[in-house]
Tab-separated table of N, CA, C and O in Angstrom:
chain	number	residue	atom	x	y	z
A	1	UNK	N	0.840	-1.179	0.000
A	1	UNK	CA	0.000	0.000	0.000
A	1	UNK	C	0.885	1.242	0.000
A	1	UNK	O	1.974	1.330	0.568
A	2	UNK	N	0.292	2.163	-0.692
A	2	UNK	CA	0.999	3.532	-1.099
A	2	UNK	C	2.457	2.975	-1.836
A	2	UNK	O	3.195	3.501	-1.003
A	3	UNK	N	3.058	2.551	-2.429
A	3	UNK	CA	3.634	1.948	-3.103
A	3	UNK	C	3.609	1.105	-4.035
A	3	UNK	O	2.490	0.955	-4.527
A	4	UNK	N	4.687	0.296	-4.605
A	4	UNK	CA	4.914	-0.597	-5.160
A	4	UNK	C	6.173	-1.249	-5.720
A	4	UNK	O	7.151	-0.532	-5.928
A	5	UNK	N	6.219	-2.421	-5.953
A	5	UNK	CA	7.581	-3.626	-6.163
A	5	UNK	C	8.429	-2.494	-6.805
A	5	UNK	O	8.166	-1.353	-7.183
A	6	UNK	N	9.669	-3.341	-6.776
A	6	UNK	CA	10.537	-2.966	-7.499
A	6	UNK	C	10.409	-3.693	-9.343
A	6	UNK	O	9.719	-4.572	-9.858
A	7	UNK	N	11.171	-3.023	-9.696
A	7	UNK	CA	11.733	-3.642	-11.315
A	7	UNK	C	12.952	-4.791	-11.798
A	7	UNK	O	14.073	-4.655	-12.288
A	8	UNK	N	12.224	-5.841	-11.445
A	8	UNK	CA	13.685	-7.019	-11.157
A	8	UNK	C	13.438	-7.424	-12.634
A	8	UNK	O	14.451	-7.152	-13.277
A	9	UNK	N	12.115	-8.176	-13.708
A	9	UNK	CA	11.942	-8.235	-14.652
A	9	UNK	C	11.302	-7.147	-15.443
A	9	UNK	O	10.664	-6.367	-14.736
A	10	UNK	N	11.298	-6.894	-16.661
A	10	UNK	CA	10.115	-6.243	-17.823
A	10	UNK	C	10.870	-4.765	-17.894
A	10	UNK	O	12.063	-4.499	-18.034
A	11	UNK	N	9.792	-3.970	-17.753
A	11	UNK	CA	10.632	-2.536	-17.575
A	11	UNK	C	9.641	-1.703	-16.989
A	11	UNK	O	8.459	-1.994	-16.804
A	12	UNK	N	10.318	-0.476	-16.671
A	12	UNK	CA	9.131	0.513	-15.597
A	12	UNK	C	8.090	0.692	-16.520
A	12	UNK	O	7.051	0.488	-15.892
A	13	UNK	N	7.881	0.914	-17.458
A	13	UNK	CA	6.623	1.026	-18.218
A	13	UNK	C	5.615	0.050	-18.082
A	13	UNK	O	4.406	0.274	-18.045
A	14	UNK	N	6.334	-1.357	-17.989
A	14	UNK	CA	5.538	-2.615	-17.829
A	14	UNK	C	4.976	-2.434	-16.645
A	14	UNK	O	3.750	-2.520	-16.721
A	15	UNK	N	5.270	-2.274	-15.860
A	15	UNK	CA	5.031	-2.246	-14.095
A	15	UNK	C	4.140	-0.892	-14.345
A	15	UNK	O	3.051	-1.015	-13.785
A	16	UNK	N	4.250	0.065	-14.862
A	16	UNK	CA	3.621	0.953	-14.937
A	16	UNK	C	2.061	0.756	-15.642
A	16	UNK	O	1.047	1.342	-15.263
A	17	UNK	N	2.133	-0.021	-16.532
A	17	UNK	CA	1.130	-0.517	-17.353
A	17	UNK	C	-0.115	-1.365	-16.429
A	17	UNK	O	-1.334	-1.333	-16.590
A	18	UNK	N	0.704	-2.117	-15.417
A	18	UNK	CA	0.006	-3.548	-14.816
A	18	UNK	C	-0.443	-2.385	-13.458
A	18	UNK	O	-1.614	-2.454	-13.086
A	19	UNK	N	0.337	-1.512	-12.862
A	19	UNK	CA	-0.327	-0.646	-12.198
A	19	UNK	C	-1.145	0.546	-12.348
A	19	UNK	O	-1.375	1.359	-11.453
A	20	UNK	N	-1.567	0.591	-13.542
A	20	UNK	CA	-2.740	1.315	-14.175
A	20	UNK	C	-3.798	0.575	-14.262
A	20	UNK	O	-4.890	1.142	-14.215
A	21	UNK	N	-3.744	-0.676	-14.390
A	21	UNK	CA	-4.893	-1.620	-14.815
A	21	UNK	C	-4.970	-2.003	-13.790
A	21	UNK	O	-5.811	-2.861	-14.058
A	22	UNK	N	-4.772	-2.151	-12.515
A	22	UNK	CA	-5.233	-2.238	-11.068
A	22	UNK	C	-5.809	-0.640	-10.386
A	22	UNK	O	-6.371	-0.808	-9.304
A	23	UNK	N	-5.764	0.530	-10.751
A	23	UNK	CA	-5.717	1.544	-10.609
A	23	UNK	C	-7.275	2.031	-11.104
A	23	UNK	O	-7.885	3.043	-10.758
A	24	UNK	N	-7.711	0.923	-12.061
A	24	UNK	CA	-8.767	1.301	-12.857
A	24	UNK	C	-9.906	0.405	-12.659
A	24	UNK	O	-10.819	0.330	-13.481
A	25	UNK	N	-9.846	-0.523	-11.187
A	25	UNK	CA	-10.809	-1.223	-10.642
A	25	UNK	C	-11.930	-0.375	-10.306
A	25	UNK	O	-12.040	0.624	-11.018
A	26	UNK	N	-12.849	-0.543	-9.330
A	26	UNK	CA	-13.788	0.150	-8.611
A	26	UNK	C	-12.966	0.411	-7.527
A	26	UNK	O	-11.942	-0.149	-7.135
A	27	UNK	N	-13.660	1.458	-7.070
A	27	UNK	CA	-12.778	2.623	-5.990
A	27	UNK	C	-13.157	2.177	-5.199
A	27	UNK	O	-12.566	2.660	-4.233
A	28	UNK	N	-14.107	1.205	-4.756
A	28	UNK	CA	-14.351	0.283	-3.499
A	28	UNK	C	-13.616	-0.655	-3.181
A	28	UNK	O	-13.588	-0.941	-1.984
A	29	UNK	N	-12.582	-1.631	-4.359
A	29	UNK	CA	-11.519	-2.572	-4.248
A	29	UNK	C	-10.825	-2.434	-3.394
A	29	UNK	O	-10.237	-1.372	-3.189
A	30	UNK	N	-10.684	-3.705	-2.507
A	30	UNK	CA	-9.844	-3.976	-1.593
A	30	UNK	C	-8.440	-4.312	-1.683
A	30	UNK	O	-8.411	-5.519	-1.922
A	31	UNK	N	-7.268	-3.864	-1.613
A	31	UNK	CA	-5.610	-4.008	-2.142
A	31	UNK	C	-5.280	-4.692	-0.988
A	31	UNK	O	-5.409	-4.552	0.228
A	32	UNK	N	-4.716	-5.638	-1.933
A	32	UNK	CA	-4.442	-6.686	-0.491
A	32	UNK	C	-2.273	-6.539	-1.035
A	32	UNK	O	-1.932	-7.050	-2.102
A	33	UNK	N	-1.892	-6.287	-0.717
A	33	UNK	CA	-0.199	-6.236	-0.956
A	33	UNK	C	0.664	-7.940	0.074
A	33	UNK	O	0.401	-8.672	1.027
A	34	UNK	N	1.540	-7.788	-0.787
A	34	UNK	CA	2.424	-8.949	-0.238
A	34	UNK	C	3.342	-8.679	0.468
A	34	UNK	O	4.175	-9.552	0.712
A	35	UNK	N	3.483	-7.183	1.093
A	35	UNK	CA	4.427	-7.036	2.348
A	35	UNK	C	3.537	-5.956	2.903
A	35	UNK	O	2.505	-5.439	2.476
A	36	UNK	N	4.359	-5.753	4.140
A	36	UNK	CA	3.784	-4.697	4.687
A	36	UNK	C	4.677	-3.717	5.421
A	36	UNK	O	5.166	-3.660	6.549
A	37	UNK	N	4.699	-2.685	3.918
A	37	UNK	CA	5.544	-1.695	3.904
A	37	UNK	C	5.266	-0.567	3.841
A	37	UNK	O	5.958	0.370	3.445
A	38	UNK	N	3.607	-0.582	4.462
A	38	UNK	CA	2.931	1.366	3.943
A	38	UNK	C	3.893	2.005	4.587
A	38	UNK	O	4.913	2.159	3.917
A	39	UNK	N	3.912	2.448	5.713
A	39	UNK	CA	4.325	3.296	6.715
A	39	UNK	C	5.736	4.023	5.693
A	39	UNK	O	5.675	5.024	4.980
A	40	UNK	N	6.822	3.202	5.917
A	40	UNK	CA	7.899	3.619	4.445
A	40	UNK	C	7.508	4.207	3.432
A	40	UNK	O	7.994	5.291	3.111
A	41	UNK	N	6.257	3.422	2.509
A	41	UNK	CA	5.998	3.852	0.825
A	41	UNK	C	5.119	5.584	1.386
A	41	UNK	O	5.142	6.535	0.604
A	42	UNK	N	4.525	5.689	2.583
A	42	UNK	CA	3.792	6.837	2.725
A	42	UNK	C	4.508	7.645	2.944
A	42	UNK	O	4.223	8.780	2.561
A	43	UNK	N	5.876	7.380	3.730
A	43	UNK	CA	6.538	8.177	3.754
A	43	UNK	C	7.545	8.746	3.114
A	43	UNK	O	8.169	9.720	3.534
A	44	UNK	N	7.815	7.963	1.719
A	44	UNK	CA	8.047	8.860	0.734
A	44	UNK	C	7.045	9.079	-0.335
A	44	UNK	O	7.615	9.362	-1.389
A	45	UNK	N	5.876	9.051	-0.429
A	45	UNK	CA	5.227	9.552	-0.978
A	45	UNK	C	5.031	10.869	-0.690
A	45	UNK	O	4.967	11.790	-1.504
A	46	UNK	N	4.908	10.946	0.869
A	46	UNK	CA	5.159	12.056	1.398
A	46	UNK	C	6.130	13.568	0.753
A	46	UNK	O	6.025	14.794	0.790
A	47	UNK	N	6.999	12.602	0.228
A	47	UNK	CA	8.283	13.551	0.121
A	47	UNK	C	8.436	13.864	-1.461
A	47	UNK	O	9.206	14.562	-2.120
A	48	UNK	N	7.321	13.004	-1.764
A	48	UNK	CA	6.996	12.978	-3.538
A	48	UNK	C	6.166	14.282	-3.329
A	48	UNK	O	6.595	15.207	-4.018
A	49	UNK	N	4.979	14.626	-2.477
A	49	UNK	CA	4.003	15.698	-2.618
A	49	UNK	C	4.115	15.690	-1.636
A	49	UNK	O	3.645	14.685	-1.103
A	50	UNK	N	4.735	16.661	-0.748
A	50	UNK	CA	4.306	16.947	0.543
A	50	UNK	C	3.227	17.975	0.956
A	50	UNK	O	2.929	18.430	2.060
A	51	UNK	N	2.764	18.182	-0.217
A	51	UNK	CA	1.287	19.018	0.333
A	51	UNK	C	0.159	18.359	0.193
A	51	UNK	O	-0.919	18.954	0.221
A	52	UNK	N	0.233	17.331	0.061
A	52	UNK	CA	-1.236	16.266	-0.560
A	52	UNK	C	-1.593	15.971	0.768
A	52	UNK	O	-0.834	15.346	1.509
A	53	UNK	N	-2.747	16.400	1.131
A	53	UNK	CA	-2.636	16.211	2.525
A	53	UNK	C	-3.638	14.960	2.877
A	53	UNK	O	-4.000	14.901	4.052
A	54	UNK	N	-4.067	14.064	2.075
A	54	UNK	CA	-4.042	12.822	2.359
A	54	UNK	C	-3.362	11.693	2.127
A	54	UNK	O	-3.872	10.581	2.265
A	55	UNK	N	-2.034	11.914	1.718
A	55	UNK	CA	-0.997	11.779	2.219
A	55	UNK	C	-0.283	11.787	3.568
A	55	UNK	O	0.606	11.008	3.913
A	56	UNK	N	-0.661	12.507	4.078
A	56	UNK	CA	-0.328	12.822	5.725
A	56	UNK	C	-1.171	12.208	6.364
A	56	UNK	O	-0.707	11.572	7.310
A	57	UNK	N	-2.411	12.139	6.192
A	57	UNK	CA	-3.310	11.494	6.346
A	57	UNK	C	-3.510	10.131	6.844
A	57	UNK	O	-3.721	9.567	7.918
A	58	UNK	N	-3.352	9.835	5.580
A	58	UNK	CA	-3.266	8.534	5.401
A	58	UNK	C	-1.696	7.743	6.548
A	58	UNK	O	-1.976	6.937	7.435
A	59	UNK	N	-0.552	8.063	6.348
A	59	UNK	CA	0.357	8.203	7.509
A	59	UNK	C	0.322	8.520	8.732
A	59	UNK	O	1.261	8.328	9.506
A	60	UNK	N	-0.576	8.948	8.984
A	60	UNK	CA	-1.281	9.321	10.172
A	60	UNK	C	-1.560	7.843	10.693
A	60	UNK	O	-0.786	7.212	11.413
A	61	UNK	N	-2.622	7.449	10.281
A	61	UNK	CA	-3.656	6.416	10.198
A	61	UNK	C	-2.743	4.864	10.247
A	61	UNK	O	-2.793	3.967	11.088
A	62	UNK	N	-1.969	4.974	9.065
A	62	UNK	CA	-0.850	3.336	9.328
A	62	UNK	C	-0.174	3.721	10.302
A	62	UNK	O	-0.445	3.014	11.273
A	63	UNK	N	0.739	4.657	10.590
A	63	UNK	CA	0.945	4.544	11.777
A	63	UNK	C	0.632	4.163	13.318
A	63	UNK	O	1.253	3.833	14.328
A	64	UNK	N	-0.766	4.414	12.882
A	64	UNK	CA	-1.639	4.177	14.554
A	64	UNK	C	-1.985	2.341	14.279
A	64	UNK	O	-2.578	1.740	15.175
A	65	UNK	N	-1.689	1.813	13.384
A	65	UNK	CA	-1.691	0.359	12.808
A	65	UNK	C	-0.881	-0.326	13.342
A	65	UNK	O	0.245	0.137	13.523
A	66	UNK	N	-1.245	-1.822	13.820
A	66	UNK	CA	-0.340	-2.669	13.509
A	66	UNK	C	-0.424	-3.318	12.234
A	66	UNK	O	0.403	-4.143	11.846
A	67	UNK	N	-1.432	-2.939	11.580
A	67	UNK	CA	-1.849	-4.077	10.272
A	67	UNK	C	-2.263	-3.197	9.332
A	67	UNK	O	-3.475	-3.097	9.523
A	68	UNK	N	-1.916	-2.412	8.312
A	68	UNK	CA	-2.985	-1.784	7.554
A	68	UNK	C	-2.878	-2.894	6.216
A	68	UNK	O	-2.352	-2.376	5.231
A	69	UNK	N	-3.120	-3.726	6.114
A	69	UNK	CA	-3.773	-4.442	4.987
A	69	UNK	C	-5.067	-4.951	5.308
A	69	UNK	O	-5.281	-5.290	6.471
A	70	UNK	N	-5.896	-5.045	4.504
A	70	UNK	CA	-6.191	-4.308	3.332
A	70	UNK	C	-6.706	-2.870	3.388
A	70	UNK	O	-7.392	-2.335	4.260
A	71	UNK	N	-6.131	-2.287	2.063
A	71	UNK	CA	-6.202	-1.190	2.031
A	71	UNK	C	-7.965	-0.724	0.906
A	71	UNK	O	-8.985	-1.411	0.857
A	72	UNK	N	-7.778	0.221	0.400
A	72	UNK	CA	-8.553	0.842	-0.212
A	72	UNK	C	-8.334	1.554	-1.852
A	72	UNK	O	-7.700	2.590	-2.051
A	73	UNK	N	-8.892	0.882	-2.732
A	73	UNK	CA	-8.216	1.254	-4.123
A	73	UNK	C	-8.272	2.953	-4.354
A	73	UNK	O	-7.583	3.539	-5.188
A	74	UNK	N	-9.269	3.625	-3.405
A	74	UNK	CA	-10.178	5.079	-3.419
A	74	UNK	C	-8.804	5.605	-2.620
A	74	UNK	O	-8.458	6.600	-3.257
A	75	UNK	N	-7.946	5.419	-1.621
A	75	UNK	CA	-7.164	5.524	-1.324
A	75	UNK	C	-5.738	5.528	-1.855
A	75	UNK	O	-5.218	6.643	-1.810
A	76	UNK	N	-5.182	4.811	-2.217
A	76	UNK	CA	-4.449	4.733	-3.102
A	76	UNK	C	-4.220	5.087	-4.625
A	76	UNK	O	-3.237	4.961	-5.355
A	77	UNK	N	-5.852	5.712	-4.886
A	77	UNK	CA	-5.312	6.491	-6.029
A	77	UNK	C	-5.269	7.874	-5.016
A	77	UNK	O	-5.913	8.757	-5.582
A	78	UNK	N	-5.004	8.107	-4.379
A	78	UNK	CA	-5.224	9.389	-3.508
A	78	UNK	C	-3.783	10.006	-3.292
A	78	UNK	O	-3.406	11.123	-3.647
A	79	UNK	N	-3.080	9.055	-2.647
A	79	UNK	CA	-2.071	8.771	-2.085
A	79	UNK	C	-0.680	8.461	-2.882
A	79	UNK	O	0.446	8.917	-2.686
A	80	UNK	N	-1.158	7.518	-3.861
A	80	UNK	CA	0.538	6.086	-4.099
A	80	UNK	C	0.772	7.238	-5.228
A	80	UNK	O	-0.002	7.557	-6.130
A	81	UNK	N	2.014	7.754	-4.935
A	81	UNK	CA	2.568	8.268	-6.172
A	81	UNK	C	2.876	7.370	-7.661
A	81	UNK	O	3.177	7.909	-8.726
A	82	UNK	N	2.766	6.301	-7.506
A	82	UNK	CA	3.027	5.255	-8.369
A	82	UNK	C	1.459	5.173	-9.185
A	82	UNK	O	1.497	4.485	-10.204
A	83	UNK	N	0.335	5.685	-8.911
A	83	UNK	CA	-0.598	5.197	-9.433
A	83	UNK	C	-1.118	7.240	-9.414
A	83	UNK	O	-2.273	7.469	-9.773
A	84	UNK	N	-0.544	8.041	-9.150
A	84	UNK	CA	-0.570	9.304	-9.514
A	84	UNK	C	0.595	9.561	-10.584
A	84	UNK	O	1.013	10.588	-10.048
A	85	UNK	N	1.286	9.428	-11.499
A	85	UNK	CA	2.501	9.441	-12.023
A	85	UNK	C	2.344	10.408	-13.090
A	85	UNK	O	3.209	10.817	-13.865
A	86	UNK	N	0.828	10.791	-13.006
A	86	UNK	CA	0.391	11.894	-14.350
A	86	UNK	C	0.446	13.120	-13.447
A	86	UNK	O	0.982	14.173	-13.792
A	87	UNK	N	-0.223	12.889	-12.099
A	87	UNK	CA	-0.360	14.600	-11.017
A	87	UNK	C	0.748	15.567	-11.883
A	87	UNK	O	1.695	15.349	-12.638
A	88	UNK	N	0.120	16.670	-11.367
A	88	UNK	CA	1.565	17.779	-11.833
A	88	UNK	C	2.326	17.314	-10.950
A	88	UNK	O	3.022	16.412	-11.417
A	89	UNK	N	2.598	17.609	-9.402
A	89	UNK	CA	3.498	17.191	-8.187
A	89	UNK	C	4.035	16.138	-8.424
A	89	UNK	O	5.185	16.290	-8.013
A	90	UNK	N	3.980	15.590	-8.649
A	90	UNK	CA	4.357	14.214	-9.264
A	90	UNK	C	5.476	13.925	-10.390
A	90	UNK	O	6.551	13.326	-10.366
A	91	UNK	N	4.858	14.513	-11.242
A	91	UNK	CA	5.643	14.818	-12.269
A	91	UNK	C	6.763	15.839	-12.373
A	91	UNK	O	7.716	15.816	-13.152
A	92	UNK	N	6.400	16.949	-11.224
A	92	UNK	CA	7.742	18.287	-11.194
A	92	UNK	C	8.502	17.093	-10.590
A	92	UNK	O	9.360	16.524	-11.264
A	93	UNK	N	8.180	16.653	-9.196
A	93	UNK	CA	9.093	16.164	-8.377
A	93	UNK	C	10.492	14.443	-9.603
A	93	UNK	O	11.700	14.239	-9.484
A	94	UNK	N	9.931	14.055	-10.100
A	94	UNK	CA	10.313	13.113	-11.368
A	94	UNK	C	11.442	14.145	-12.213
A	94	UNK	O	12.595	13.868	-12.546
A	95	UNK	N	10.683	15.410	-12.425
A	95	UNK	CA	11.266	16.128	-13.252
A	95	UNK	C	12.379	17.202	-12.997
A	95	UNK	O	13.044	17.883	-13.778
A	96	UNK	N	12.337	17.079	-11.112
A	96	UNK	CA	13.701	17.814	-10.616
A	96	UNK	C	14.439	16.830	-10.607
A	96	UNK	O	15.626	17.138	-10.711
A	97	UNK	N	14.218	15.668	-10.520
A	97	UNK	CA	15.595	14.474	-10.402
A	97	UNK	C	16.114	14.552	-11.853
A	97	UNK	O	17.184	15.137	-12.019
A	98	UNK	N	15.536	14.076	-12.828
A	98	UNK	CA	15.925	14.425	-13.941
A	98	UNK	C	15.279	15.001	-15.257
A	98	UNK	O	14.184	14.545	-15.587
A	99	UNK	N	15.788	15.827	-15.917
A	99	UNK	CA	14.991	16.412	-17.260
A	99	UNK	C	14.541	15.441	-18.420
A	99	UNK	O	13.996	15.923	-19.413
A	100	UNK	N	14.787	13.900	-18.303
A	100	UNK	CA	14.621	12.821	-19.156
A	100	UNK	C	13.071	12.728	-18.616
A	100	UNK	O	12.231	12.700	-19.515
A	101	UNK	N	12.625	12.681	-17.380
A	101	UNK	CA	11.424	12.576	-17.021
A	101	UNK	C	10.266	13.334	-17.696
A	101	UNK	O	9.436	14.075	-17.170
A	102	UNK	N	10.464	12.826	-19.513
A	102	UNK	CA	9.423	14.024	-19.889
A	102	UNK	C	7.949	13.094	-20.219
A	102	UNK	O	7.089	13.740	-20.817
A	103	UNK	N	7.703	12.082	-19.982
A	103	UNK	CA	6.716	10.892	-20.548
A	103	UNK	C	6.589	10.134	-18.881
A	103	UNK	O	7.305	10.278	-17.890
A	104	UNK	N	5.160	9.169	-19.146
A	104	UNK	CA	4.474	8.577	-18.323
A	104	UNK	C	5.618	7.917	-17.531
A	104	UNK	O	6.171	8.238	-16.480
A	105	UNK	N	5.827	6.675	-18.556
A	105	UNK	CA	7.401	6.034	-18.409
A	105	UNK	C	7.994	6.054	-17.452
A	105	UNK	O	7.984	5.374	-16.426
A	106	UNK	N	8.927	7.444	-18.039
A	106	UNK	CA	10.186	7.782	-17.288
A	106	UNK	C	9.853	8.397	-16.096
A	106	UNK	O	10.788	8.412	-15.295
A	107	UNK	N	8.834	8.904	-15.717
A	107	UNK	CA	8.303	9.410	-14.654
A	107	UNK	C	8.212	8.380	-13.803
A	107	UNK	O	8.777	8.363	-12.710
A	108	UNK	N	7.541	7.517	-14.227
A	108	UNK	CA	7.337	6.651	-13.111
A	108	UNK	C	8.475	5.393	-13.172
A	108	UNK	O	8.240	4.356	-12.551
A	109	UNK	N	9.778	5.555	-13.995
A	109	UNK	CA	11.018	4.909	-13.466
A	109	UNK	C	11.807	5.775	-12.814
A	109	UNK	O	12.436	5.408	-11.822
A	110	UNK	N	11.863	6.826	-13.207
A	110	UNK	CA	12.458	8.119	-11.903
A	110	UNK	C	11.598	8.112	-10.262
A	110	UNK	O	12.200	8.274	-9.201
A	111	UNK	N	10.458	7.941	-10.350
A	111	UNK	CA	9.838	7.691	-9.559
A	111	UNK	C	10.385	6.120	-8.367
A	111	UNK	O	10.197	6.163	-7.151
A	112	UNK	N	10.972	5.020	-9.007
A	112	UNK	CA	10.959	4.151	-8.917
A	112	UNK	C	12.463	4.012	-8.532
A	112	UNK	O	12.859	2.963	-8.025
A	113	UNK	N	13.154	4.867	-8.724
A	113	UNK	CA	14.575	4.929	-8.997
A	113	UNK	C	14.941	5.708	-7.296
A	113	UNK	O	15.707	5.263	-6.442
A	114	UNK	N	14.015	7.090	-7.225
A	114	UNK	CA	14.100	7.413	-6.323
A	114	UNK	C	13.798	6.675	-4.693
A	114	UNK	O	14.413	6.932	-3.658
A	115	UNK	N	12.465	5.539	-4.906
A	115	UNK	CA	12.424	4.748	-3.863
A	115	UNK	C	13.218	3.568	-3.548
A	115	UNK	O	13.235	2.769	-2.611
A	116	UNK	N	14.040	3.754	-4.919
A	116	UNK	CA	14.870	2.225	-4.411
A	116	UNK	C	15.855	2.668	-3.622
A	116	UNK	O	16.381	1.808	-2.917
A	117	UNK	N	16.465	4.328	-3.494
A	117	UNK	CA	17.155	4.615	-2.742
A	117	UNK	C	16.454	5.770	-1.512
A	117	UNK	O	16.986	6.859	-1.295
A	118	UNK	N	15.495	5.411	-0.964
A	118	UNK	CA	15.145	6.140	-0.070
A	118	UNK	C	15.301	5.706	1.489
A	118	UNK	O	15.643	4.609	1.929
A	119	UNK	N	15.071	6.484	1.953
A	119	UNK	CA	15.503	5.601	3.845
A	119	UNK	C	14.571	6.617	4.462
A	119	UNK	O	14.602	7.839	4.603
A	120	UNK	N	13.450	5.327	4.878
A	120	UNK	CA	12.555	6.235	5.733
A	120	UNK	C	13.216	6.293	7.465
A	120	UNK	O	14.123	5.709	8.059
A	121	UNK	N	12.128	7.399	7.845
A	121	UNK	CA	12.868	7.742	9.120
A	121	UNK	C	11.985	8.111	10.087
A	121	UNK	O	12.390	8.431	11.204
C-alpha cells in the first residue's frame, strides 16, 4: 500500500502498465499487498508531494496500525505516487531528479529509482 515492487523483470513502463490496470478497478476494491511496507511507501510519498494532505493522512492512520492491509483502491489512487505518475506534483518532483522525465514512463522509473534509494525515518 501507497507503493509498489521494485523492477527485477520487464521494464518501468511494464510495471507501470500492470499498475494502471489495477488503478482502474472500482474505488471500493480492496488491495491486499504482499508485504507490509505502507508506513515507508507513505513516507516517501510524502516527500513525492508533501502538500497532498491525504498523504499525511493517510500516515497518520498506518501509523496508529499494527496491520494496515487491506487497504482501499479510493485511497491509493489518492495517495501512491506510483498510481498518480500523471499529477503535476508528481511529475515536477520526477522532473527535478531528472529532465529525461518528460513521458508517463520515465516518470514513473524516476519515480521508482528514487524509492529504491530512499531511507525512511
Amino acid at each position: 500500500l501507497g507503493g509498489c515492487g521494485r523492477v527485477f523483470e520487464g521494464t518501468p513502463g511494464m510495471l507501470r502498465e500492470s499498475v494502471e490496470r489495477l488503478a482502474a478497478l472500482a474505488e471500493d476494491a480492496l488491495v491486499y499487498c504482499g508485504h507490509e511496507y505502507t508506513v515507508a511507501n507513505l513516507q516517501f510519498a510524502r516527500t513525492v508531494e508533501p502538500l497532498n494532505a491525504s498523504t499525511s493522512e493517510a500516515l497518520d492512520r498506518a501509523r496508529a496500525q499494527s496491520c494496515t492491509v487491506p487497504g482501499r483502491l479510493s485511497v491509493e489512487r489518492a495517495v501512491n505516487p506510483f498510481l498518480r505518475s500523471g499529477a503535476k506534483d508528481v511529475r515536477a518532483f520526477a522532473q527535478a531528479r531528472t529532465a529525461d522525465a518528460a513521458d508517463a514512463d520515465r516518470v514513473f522509473a524516476e519515480l521508482r529509482l528514487a524509492k529504491n534509494g530512499f531511507v525512511a525515518r
